[in-house]
PDB file of C-alpha atoms and ligand atoms in Angstrom:
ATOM      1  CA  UNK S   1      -4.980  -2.156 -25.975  1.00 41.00           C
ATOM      2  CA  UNK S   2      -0.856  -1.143 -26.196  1.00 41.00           C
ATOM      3  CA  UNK S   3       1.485  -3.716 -25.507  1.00 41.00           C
ATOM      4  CA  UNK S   4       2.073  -2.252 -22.154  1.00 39.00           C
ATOM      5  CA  UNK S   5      -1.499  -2.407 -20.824  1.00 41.00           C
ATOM      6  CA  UNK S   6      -1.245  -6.168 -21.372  1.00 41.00           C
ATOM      7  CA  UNK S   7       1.495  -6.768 -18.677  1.00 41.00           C
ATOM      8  CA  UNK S   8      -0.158  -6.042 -15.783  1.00 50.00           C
ATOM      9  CA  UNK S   9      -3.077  -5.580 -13.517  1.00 64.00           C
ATOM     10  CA  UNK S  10      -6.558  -7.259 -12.787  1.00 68.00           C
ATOM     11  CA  UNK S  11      -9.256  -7.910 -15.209  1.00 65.00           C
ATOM     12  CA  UNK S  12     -12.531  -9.376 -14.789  1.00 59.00           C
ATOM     13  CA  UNK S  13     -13.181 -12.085 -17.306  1.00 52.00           C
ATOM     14  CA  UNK S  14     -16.164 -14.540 -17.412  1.00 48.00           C
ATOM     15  CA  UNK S  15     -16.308 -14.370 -13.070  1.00 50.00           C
ATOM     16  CA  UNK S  16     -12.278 -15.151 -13.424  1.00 55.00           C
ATOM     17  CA  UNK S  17      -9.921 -12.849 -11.801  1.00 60.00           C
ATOM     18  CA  UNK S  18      -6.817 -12.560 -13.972  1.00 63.00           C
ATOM     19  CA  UNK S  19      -3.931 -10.838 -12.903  1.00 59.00           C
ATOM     20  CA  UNK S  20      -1.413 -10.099 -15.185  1.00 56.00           C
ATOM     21  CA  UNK S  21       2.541  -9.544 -13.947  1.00 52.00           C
ATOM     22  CA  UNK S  22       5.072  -7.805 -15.735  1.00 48.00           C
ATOM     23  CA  UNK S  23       6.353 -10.412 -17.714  1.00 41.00           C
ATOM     24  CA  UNK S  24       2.910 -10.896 -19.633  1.00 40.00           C
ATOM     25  CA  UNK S  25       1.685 -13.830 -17.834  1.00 36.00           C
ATOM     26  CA  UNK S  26      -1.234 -14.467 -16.486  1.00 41.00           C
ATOM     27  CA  UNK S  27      -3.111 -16.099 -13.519  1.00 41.00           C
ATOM     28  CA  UNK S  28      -6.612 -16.964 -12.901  1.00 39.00           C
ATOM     29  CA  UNK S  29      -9.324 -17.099 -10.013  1.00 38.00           C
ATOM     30  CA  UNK S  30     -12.465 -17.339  -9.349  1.00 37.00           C
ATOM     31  CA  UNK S  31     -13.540 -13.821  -8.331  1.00 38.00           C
ATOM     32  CA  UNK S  32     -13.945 -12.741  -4.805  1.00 39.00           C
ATOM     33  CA  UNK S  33     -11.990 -15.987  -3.513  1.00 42.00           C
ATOM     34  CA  UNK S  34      -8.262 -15.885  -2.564  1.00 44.00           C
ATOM     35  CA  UNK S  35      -5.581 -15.153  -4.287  1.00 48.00           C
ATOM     36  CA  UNK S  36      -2.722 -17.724  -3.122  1.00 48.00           C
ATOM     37  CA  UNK S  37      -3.580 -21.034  -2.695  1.00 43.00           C
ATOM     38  CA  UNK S  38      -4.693 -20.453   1.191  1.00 58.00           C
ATOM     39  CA  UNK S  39      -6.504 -18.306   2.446  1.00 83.00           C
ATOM     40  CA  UNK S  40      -5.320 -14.840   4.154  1.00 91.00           C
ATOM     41  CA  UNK S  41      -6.102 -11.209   4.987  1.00 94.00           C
ATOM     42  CA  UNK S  42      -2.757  -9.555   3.619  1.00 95.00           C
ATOM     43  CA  UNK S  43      -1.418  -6.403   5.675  1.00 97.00           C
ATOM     44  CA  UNK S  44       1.893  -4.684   6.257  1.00 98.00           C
ATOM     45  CA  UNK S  45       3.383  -2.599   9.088  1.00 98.00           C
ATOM     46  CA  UNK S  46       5.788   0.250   8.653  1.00 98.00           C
ATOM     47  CA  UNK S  47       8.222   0.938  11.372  1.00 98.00           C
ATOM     48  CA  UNK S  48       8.596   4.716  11.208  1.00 97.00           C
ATOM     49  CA  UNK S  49      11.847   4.239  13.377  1.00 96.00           C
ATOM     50  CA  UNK S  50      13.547   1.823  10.745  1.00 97.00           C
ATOM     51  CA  UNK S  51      13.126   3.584   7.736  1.00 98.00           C
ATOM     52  CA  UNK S  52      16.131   5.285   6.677  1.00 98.00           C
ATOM     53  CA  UNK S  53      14.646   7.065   3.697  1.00 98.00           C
ATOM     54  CA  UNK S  54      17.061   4.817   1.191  1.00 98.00           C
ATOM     55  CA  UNK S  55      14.120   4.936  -1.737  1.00 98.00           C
ATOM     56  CA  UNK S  56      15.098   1.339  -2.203  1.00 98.00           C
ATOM     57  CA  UNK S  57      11.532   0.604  -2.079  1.00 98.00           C
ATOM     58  CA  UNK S  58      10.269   3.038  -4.575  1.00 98.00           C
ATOM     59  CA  UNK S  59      12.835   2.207  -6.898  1.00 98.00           C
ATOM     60  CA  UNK S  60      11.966  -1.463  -6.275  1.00 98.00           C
ATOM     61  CA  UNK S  61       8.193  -0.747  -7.110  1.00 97.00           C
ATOM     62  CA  UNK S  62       8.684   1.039 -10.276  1.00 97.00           C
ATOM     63  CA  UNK S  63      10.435  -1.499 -11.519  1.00 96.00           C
ATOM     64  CA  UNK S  64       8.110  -3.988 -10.966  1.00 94.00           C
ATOM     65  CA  UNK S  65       4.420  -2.356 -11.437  1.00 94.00           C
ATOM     66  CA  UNK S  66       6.572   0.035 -14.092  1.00 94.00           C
ATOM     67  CA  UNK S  67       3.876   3.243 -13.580  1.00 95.00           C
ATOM     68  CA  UNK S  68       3.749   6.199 -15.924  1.00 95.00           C
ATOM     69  CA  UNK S  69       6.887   8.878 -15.561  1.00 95.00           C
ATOM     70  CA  UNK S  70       6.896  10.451 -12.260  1.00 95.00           C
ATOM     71  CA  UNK S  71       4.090   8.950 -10.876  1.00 96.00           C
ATOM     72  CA  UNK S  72       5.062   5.910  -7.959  1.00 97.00           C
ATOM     73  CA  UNK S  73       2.624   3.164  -6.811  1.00 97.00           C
ATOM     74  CA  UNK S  74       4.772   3.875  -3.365  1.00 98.00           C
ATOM     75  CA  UNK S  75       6.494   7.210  -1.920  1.00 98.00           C
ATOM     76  CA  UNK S  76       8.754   8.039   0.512  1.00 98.00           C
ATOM     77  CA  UNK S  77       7.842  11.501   2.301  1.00 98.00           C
ATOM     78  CA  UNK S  78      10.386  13.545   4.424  1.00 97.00           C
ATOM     79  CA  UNK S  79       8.757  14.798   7.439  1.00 96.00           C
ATOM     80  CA  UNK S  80       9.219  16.423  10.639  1.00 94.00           C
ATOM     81  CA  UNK S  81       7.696  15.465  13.825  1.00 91.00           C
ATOM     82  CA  UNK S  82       8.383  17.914  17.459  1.00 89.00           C
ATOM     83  CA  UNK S  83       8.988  21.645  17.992  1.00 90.00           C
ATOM     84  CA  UNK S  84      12.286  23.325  18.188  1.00 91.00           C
ATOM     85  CA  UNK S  85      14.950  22.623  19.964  1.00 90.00           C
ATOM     86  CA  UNK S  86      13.555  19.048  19.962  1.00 87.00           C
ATOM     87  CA  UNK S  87      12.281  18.643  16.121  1.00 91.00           C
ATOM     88  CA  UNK S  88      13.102  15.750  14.334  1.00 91.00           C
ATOM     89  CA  UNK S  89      13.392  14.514  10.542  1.00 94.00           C
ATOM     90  CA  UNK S  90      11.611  11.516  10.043  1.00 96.00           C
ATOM     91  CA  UNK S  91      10.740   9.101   6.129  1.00 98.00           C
ATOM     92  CA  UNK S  92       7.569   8.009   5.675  1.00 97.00           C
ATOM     93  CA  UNK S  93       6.536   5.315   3.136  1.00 98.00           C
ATOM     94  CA  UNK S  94       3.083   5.568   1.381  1.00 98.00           C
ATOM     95  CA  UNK S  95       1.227   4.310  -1.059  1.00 98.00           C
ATOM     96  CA  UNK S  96      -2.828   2.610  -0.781  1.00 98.00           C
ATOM     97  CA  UNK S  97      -3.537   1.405   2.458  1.00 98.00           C
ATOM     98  CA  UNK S  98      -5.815  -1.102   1.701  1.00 97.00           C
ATOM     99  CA  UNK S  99      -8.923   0.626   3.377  1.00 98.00           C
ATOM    100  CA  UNK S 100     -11.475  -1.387   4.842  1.00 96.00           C
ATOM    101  CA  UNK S 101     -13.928   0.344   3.349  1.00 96.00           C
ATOM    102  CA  UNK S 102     -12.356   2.079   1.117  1.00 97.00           C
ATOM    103  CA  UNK S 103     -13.893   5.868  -0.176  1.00 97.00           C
ATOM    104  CA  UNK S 104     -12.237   5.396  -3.698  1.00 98.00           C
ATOM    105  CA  UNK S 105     -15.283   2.052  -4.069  1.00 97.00           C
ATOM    106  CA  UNK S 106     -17.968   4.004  -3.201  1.00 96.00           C
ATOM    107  CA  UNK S 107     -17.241   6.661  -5.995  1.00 97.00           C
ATOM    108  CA  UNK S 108     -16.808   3.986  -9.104  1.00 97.00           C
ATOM    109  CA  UNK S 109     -19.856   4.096 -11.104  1.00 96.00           C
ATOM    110  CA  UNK S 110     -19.174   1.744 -13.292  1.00 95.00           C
ATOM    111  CA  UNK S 111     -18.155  -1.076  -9.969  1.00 94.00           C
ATOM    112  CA  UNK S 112     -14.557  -1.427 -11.019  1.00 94.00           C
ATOM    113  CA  UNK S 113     -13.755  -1.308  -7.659  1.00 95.00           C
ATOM    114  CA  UNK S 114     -13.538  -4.040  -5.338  1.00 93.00           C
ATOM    115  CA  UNK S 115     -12.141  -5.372  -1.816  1.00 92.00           C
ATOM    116  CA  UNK S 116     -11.149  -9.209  -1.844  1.00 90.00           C
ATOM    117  CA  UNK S 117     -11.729 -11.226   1.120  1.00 87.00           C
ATOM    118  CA  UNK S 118      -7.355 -11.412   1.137  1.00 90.00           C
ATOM    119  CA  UNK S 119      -8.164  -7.371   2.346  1.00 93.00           C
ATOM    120  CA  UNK S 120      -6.497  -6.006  -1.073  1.00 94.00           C
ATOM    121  CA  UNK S 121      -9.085  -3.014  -3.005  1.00 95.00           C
ATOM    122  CA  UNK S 122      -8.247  -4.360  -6.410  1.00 93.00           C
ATOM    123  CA  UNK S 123      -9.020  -2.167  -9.748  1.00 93.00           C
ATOM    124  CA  UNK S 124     -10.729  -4.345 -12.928  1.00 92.00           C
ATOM    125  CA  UNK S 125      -9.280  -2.595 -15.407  1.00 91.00           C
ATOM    126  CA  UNK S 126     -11.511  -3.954 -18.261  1.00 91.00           C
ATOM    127  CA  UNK S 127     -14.327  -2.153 -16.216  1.00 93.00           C
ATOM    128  CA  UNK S 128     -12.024   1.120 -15.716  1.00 95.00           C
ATOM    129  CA  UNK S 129     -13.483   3.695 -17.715  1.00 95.00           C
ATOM    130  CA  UNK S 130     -10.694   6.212 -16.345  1.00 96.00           C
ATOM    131  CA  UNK S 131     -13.489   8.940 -15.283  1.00 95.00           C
ATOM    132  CA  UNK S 132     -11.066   9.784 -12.350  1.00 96.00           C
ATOM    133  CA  UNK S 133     -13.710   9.937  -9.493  1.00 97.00           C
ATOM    134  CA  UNK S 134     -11.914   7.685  -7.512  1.00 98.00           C
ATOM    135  CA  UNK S 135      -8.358   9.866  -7.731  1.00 98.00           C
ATOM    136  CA  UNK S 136     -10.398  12.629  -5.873  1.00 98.00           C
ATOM    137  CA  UNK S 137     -11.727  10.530  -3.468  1.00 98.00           C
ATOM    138  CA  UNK S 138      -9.424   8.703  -1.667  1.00 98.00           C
ATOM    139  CA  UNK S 139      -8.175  10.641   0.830  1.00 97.00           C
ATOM    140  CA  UNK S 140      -4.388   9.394   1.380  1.00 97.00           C
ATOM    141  CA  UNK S 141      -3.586  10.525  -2.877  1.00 97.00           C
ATOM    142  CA  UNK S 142      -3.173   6.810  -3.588  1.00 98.00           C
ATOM    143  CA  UNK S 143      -4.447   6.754  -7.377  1.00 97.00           C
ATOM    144  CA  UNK S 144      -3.704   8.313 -10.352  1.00 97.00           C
ATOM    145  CA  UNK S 145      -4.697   7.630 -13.604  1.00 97.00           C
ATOM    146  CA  UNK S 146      -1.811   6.002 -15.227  1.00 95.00           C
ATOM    147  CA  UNK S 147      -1.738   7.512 -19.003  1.00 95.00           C
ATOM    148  CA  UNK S 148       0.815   3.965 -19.726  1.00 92.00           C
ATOM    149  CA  UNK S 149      -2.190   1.990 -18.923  1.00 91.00           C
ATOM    150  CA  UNK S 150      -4.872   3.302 -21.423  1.00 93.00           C
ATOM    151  CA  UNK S 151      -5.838   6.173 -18.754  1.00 95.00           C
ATOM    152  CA  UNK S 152      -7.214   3.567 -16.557  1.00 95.00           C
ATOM    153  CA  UNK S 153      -7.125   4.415 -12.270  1.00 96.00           C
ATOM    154  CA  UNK S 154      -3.656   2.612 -11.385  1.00 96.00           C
ATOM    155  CA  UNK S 155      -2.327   2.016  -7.215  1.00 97.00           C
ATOM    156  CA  UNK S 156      -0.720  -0.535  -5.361  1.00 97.00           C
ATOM    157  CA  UNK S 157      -2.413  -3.861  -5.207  1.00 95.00           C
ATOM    158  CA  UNK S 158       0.264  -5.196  -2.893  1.00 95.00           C
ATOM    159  CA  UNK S 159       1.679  -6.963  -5.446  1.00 94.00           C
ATOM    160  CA  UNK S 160      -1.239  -9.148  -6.172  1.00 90.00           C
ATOM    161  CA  UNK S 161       1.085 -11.162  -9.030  1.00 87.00           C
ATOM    162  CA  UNK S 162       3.961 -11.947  -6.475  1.00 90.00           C
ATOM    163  CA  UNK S 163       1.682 -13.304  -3.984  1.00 89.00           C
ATOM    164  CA  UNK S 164       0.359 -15.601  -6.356  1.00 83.00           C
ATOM    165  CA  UNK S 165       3.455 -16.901  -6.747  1.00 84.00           C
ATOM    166  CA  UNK S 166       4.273 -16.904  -2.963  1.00 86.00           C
ATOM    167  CA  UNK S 167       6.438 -14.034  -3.071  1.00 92.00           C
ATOM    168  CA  UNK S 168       6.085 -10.823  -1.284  1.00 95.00           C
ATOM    169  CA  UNK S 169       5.663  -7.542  -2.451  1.00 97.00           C
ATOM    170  CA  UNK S 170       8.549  -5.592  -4.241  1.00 97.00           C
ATOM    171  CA  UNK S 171       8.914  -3.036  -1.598  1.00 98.00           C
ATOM    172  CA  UNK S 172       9.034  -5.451   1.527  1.00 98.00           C
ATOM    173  CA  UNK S 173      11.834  -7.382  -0.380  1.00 98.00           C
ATOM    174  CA  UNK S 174      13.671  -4.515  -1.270  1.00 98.00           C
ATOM    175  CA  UNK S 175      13.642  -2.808   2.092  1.00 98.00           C
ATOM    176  CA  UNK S 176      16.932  -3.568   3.748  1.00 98.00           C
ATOM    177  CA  UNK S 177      16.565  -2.279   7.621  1.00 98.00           C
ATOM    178  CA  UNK S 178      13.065  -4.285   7.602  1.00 98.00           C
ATOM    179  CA  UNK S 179      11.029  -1.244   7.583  1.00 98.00           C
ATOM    180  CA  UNK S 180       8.524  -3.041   6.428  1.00 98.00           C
ATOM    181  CA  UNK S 181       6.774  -5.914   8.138  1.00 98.00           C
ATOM    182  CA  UNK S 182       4.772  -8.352   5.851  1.00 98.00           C
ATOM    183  CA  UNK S 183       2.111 -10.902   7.328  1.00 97.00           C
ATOM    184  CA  UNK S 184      -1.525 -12.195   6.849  1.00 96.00           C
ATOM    185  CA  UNK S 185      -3.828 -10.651  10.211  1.00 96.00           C
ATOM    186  CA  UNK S 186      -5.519 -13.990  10.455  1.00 94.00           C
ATOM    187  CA  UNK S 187      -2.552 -15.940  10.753  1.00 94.00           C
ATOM    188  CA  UNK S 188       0.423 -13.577  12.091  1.00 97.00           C
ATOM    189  CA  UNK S 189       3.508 -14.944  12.851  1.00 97.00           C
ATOM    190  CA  UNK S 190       7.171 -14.139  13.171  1.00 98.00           C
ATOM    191  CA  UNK S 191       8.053 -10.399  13.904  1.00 98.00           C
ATOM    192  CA  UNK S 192       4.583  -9.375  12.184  1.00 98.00           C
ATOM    193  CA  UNK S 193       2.941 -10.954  14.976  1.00 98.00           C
ATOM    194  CA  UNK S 194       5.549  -9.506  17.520  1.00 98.00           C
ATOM    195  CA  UNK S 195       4.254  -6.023  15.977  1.00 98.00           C
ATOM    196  CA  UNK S 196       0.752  -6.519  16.603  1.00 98.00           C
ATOM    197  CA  UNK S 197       1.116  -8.413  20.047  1.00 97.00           C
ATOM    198  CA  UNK S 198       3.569  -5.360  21.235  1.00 94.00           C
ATOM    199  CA  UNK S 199       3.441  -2.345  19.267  1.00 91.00           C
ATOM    200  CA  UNK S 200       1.196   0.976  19.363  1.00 93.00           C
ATOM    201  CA  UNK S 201      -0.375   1.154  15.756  1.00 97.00           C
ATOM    202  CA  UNK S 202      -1.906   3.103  14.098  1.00 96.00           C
ATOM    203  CA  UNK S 203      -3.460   3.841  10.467  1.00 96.00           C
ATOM    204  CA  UNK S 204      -1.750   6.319   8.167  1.00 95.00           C
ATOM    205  CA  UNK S 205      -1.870  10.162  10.331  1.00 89.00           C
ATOM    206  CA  UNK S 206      -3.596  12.330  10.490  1.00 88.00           C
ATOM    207  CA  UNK S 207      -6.064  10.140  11.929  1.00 89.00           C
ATOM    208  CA  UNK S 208      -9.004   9.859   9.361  1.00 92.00           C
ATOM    209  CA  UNK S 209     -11.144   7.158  10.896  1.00 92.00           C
ATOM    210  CA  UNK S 210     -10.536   4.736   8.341  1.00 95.00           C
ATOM    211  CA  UNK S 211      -9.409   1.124   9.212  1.00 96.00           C
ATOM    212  CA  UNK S 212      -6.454  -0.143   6.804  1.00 97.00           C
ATOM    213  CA  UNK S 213      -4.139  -2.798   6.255  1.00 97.00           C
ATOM    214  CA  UNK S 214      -1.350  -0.648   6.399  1.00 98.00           C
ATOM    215  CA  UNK S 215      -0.418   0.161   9.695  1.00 98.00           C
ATOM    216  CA  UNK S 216       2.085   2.301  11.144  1.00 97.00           C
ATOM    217  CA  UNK S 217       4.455   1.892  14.006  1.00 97.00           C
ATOM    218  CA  UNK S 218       5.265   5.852  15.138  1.00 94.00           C
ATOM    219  CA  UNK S 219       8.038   7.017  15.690  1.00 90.00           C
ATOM    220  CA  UNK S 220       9.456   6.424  19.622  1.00 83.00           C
ATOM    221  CA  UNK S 221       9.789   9.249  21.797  1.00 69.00           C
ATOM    222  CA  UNK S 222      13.782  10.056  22.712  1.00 61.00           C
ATOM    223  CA  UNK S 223      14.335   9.154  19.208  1.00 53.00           C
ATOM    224  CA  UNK S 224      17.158  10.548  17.552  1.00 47.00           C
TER     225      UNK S 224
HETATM  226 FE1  LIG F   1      -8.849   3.492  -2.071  1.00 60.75          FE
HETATM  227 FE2  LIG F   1      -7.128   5.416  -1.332  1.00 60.75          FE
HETATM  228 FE3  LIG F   1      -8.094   3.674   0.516  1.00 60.75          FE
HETATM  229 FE4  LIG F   1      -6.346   2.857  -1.349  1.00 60.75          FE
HETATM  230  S1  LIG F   1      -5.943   4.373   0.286  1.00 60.75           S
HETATM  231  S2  LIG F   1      -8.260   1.780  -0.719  1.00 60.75           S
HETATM  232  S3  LIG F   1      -6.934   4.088  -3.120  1.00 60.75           S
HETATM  233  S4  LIG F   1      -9.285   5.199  -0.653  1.00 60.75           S
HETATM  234 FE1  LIG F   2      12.497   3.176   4.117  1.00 60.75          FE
HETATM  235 FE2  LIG F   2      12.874   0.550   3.630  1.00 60.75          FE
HETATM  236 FE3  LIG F   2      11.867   2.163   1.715  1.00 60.75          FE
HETATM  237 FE4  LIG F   2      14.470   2.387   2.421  1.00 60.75          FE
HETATM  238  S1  LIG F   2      13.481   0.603   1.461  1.00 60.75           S
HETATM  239  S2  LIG F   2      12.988   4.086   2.109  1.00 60.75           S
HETATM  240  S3  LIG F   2      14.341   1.973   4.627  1.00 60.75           S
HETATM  241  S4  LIG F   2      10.882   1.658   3.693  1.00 60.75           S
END
């Protein structure tokens, strides 16, 4: 394995989760429990109306999870949303939404897919045989083999090493309007909690009748 594949990502060793961040070091779990020291079911809202399309978050998650050239863990898409006179410009952040049962799983033959109980589909890259099945099948083109990482499938974990140290996740930190809302669904608080007590939300459109842990707030109508 190249230097670089040893800096990051999950591996299954011996029933141990080990997550590896980008400075090389490592932390261990028992597999299928929690990362962090408590438990939680990790999601994050985006506020369509906040984002201002900055990139600060991409830029932000490259840096950190450091994916092959021109390939991003997280995107920012320029869209349009109403007809003419009344058509708007919108940003929308991407990247894996954390299905709940997540299409890209049920395509790995060689079960190096998995969801933890924290709600984050994690990749065991010493299962990963790069085969690519799981690319095609997820329907929101959240993976990508990453040829940096020995050709194994690569996405956003959510940070998994950052919340292991109690931090959150690159592009949440990074995002300067507050675009995007961190919290944990079983124990919400703060403005994450406001969001789900308050807000219309909805999974990733078009609709594809999948539950996620990303959720979006749309954009308001009047907007400008
Ligand atoms: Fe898998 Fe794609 Fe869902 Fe992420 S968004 S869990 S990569 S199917
Ligand atoms: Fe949008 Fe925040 Fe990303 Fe900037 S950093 S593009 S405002 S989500």
């Amino acid at each position: 394995m190249g230097g670089a594949l040893q800096n990051r990502r999950t591996f299954l060793k011996n029933g141990l989760l080990v997550c590896l961040g980008a400075g090389g070091v490592a932390w261990t779990r028992r597999a299928g429990a929690q990362f962090s020291s408590e438990n939680h079911r990790w999601g994050m809202i985006i506020d369509l109306n906040r984002c201002t399309g900055c990139q600060s978050c991409v830029v932000a998650c490259k840096l950190q999870n450091r994916t092959v050239e021109n390939r991003f863990n997280t995107e920012v898409l320029e869209k349009e949303t109403g007809e003419y006179p009344d058509a708007r410009p919108y940003f929308m952040p991407t990247q894996c939404n954390q299905c709940d049962d997540p299409p890209c799983m049920e395509t790995c033959g060689e079960q190096a897919i998995f969801k933890m109980e924290n709600g984050i589909v994690a990749t065991d890259w010493s299962k990963c045989t790069g085969q690519g099945d799981c690319v095609d099948a997820c329907p929101y083109d959240a993976r990508f083999l990453d040829a940096r990482f020995g050709g194994r499938s690569d996405k956003c974990d959510f940070c998994l090493h950052r919340l292991e140290k109690a931090m959150v996740p690159a592009c949440v930190e990074a995002c300067a309007p507050k675009a995007r809302i961190w919290g944990d669904f079983d124990k919400p608080e703060g403005e994450f909690a406001d969001y789900l007590k308050k807000a219309e939300l909805i999974s990733r459109p078009p609709d594809r009748g999948i539950e996620t842990s990303v959720l979006y707030k749309w954009i308001a109508r009047g907007a400008s």
